[in-house]
CSV table of C-alpha atoms and ligand atoms in Angstrom, one decimal:
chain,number,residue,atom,x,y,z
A,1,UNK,CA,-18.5,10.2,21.3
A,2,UNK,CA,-15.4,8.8,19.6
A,3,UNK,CA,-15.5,5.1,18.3
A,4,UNK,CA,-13.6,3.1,19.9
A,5,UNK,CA,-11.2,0.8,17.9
A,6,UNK,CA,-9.8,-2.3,18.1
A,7,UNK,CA,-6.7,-2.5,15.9
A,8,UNK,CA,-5.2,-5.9,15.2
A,9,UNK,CA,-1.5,-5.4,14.4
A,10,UNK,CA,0.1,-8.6,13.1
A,11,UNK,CA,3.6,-7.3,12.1
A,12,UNK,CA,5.4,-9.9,10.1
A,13,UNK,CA,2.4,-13.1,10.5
A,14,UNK,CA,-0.5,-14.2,8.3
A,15,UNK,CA,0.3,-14.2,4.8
A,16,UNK,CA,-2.5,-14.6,2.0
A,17,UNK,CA,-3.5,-18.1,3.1
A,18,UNK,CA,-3.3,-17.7,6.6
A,19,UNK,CA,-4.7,-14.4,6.8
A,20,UNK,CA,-8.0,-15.7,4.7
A,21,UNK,CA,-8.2,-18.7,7.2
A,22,UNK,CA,-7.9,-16.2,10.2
A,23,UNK,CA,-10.6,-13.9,8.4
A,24,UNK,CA,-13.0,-17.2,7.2
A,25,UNK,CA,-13.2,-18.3,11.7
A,26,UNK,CA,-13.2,-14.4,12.4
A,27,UNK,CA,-16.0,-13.3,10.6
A,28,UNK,CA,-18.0,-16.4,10.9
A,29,UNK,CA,-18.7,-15.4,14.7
A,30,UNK,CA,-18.1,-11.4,14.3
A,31,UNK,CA,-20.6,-8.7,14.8
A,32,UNK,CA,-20.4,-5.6,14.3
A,33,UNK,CA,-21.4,-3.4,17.2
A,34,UNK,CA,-22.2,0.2,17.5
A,35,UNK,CA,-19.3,2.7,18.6
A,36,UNK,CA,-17.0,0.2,17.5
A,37,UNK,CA,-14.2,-0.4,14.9
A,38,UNK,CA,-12.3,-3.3,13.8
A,39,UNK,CA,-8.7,-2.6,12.4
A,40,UNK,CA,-6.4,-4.8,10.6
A,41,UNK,CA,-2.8,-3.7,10.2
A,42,UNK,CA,-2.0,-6.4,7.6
A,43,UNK,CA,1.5,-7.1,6.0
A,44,UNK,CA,1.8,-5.5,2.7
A,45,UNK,CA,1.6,-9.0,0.8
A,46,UNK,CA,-2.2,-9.4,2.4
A,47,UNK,CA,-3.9,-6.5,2.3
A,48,UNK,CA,-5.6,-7.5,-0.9
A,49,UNK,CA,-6.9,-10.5,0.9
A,50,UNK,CA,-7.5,-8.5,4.1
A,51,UNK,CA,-9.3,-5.7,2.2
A,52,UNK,CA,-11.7,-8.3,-0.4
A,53,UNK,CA,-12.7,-10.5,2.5
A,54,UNK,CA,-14.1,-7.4,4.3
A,55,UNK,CA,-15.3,-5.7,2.1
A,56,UNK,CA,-19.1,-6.2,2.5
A,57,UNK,CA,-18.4,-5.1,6.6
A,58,UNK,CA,-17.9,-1.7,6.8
A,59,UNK,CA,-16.8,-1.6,10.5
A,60,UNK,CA,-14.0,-3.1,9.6
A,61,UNK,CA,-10.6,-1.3,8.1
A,62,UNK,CA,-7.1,-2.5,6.5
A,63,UNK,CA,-4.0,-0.7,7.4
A,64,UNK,CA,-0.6,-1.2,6.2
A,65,UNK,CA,2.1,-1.4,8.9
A,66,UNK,CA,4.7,0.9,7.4
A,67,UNK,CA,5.4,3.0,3.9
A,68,UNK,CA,7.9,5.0,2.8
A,69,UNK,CA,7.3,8.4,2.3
A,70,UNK,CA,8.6,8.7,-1.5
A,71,UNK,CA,5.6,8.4,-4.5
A,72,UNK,CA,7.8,5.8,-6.8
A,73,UNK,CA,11.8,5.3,-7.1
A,74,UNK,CA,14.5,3.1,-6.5
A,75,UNK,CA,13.8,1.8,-3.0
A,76,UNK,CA,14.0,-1.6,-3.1
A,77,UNK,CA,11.9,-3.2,-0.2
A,78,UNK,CA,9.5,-0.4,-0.1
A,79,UNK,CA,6.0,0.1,-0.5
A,80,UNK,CA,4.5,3.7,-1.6
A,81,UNK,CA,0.6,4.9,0.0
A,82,UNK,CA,-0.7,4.8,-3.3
A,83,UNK,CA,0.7,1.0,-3.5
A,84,UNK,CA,-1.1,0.3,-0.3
A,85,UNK,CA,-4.6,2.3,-1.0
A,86,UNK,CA,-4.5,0.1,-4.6
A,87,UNK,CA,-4.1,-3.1,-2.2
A,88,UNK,CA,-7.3,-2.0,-0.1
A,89,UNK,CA,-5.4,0.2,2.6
A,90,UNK,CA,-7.3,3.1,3.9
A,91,UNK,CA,-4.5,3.7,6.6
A,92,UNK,CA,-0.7,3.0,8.0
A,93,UNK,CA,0.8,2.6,10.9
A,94,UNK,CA,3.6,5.4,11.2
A,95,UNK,CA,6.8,5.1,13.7
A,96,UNK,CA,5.8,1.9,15.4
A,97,UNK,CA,8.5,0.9,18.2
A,98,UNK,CA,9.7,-1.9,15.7
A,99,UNK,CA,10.5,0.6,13.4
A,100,UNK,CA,12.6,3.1,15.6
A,101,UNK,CA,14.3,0.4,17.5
A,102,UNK,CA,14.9,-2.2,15.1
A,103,UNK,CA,15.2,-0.6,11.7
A,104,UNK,CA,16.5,2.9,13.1
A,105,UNK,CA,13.8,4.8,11.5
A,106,UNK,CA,14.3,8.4,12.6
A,107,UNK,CA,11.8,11.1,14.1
A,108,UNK,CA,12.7,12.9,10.8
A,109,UNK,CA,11.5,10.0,8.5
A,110,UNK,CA,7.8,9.2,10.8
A,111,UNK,CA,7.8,13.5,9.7
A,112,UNK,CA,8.0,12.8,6.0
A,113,UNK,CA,5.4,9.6,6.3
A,114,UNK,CA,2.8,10.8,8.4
A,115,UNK,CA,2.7,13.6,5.7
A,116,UNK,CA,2.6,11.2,2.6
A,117,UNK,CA,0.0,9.1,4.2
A,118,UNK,CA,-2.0,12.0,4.7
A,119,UNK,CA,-1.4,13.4,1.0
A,120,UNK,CA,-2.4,9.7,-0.3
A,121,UNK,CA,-5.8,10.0,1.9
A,122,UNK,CA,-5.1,7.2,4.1
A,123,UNK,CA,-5.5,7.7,7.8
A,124,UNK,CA,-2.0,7.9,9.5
A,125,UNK,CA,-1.5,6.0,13.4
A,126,UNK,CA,1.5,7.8,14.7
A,127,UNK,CA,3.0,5.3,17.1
A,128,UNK,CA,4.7,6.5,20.2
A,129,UNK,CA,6.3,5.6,23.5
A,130,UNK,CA,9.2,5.6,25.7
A,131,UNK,CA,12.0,2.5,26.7
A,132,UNK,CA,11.9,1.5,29.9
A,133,UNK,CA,15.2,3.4,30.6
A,134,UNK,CA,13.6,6.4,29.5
A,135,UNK,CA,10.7,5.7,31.2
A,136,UNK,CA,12.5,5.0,34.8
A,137,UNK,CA,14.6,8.1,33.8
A,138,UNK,CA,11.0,9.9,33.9
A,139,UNK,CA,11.4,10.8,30.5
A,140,UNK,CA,8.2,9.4,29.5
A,141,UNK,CA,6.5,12.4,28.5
A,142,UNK,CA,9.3,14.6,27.1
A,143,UNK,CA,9.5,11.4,24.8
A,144,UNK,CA,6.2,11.5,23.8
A,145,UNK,CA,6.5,14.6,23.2
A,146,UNK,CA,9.4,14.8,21.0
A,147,UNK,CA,8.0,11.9,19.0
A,148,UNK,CA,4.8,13.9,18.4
A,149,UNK,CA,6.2,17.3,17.6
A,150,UNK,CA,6.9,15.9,14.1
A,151,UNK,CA,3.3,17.2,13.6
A,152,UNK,CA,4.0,20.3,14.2
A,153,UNK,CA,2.9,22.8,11.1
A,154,UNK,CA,0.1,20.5,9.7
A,155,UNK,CA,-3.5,22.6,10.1
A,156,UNK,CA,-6.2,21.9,11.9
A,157,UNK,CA,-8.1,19.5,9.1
A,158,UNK,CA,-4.5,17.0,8.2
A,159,UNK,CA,-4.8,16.9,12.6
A,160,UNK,CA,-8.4,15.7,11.8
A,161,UNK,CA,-7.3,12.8,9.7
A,162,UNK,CA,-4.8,11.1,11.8
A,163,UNK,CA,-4.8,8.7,15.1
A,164,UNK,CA,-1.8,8.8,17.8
A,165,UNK,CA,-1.2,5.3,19.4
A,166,UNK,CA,0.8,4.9,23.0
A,167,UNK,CA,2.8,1.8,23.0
A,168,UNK,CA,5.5,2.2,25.9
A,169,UNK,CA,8.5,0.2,24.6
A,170,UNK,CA,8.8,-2.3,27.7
A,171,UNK,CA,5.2,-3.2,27.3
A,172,UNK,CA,5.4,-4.5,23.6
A,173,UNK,CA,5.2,-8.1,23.2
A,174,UNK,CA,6.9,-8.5,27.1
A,175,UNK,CA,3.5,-9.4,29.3
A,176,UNK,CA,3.5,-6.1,31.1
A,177,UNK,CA,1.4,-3.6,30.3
A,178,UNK,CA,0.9,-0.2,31.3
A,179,UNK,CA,-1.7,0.2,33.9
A,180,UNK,CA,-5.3,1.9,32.8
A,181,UNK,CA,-4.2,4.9,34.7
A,182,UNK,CA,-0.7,5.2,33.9
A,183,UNK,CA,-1.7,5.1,30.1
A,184,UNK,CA,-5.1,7.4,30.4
A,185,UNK,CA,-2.4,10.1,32.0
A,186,UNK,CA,-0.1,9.8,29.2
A,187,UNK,CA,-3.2,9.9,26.5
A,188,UNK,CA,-4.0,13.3,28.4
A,189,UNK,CA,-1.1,14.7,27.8
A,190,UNK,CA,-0.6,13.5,24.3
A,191,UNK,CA,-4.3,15.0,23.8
A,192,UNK,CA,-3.2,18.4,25.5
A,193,UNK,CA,-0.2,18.6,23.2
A,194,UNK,CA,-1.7,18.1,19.7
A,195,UNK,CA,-4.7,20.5,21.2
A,196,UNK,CA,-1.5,23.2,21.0
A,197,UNK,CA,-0.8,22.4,17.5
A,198,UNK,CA,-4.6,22.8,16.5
A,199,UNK,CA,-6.2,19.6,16.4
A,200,UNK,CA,-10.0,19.2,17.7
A,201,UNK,CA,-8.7,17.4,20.7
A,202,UNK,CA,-12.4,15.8,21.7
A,203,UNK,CA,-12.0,14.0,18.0
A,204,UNK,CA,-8.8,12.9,18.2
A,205,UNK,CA,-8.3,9.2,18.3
A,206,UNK,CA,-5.6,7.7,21.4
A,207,UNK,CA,-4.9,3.9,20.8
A,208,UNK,CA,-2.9,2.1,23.4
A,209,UNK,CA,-0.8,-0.4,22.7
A,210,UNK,CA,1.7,-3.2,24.8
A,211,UNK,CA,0.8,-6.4,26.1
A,212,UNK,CA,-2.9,-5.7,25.5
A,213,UNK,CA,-4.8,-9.3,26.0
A,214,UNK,CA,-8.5,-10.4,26.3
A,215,UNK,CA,-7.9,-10.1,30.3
A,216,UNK,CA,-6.9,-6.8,30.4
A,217,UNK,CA,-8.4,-5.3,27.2
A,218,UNK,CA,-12.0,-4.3,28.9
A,219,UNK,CA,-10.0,-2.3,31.9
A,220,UNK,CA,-8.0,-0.4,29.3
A,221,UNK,CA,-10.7,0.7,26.9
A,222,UNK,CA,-12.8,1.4,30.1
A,223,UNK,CA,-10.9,4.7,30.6
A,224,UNK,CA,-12.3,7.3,29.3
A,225,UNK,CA,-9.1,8.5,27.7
A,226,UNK,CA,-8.4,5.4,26.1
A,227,UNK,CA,-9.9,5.5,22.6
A,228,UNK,CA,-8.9,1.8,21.9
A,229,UNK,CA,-6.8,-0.4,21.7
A,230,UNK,CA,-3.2,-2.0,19.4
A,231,UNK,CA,-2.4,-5.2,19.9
A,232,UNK,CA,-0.3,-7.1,18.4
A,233,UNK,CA,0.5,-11.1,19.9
A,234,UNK,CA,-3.3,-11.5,21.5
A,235,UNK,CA,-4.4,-10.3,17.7
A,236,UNK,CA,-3.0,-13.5,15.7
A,237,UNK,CA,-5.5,-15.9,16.9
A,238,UNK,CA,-8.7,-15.6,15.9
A,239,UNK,CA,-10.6,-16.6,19.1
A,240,UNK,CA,-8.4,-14.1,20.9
A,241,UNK,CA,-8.8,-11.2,19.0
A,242,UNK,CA,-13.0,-11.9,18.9
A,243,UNK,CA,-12.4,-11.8,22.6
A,244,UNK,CA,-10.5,-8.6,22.3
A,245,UNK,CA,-13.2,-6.9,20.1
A,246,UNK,CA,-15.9,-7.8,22.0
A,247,UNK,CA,-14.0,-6.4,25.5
A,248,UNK,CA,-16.4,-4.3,27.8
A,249,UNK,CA,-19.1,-4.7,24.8
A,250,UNK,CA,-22.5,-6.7,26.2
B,1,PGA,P1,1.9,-6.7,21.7
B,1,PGA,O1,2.4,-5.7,20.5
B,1,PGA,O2,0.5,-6.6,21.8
B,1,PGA,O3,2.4,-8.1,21.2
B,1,PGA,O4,2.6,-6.2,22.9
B,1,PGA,C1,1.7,-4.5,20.3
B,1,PGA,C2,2.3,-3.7,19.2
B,1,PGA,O5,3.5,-3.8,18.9
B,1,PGA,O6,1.6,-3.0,18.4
């Protein structure tokens, strides 16, 4: 059975002081339940914070939303893995839509940093998923599969260490979401594809992502193909997140 994970993706919110102030009403009502895993893709300047306050609950993991792929240099702006493991990080979000669409990142450069995540031992969440032209084009999965062919050459164990998440474009942030079935087809095929490049596909971790909010989070992670969940405007409120994690639970 693979866990299923709630990943909290708060993009540019919560700083130090209102990240520990999220964390403080979080974990005061938070329990951990079995099968399940709590994700916190911090911004770089709280992962300490993030990362000490958690600490003593070990269902719950920090993520950085986005490196760059070079150890040290002149990149102003940047942050390096080993940067982000020292803050507490024991993963990154790789390629989300942001990325791509705002700051032009290339297929090319998600490449190079799903590989320097994985040489730095953090887990790497290749984000993926098609505009709505391309999806009304019906381009969704040639997208998809384009985006994920960037792991094409890494063996069977760097397959074992990473997590793919589905965020169609039009759903991010915009109040529609996917359906549960239109997603669990796309997982299937993202789970078929990386199954041809040698991963265990029965391990490998499928997040969705887009408009995911405590009324629709128990009908998503309800599909079998559906691993979990990415959510980033229903994950900035404590009381709404809690709601989140506990979707479908008892
Ligand atoms: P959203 O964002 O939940 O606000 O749609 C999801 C994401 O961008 O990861």
């Amino acid at each position: 059975m693979r866990p299923l994970i709630f990943a909290a993706n708060w993009k540019m919110h919560h700083g130090p002081t209102a990240a520990r102030a999220f964390l403080d009403r979080f974990l005061a009502e938070y329990h951990a339940a079995d099968g399940r895993e709590v994700w916190f893709f911090a911004p770089a300047v709280s992962l300490m914070t993030v990362a000490s306050a958690t600490t003593a609950t070990p269902t719950v993991r920090v993520g950085i939303q986005n490196v760059h792929w070079e150890a040290t240099g002149a990149f102003t702006g940047e942050t390096s893995v080993a940067m982000a493991a020292g803050a507490g990080a024991t993963a990154a979000l790789v390629g989300h839509s942001e990325r791509r669409h705002v700051f032009g990142e290339t297929d090319a450069q998600t490449g190079l940093k799903v590989r320097a995540v994985l040489a730095g031992g953090l887990l790497p969440v290749l984000c993926v998923g098609e505009t709505l032209d391309e999806r009304e084009g019906g381009g969704t999965l040639a997208v998809v599969r384009r985006q994920l062919d960037v792991l094409r050459g890494l063996d069977a164990a760097a397959l074992a260490r990473l997590a793919i998440a589905y965020e169609p474009v039009w759903a991010i942030g915009t109040g529609r979401n996917a359906t549960p079935r239109d997603a669990a087809e796309v997982h299937a095929a993202i789970r078929e594809q990386l199954a041809g490049l040698g991963a265990t596909a029965d391990r490998l971790q499928i997040l969705y992502g887009g408009s995911v909010k405590p009324e629709n989070a128990a009908e998503l992670v309800a599909e079998a193909e559906i691993d979990g969940v990415l959510v980033g405007g229903a994950s900035l409120d404590p009381a709404s997140w809690l709601a989140i994690v506990r979707a479908g639970g008892d």
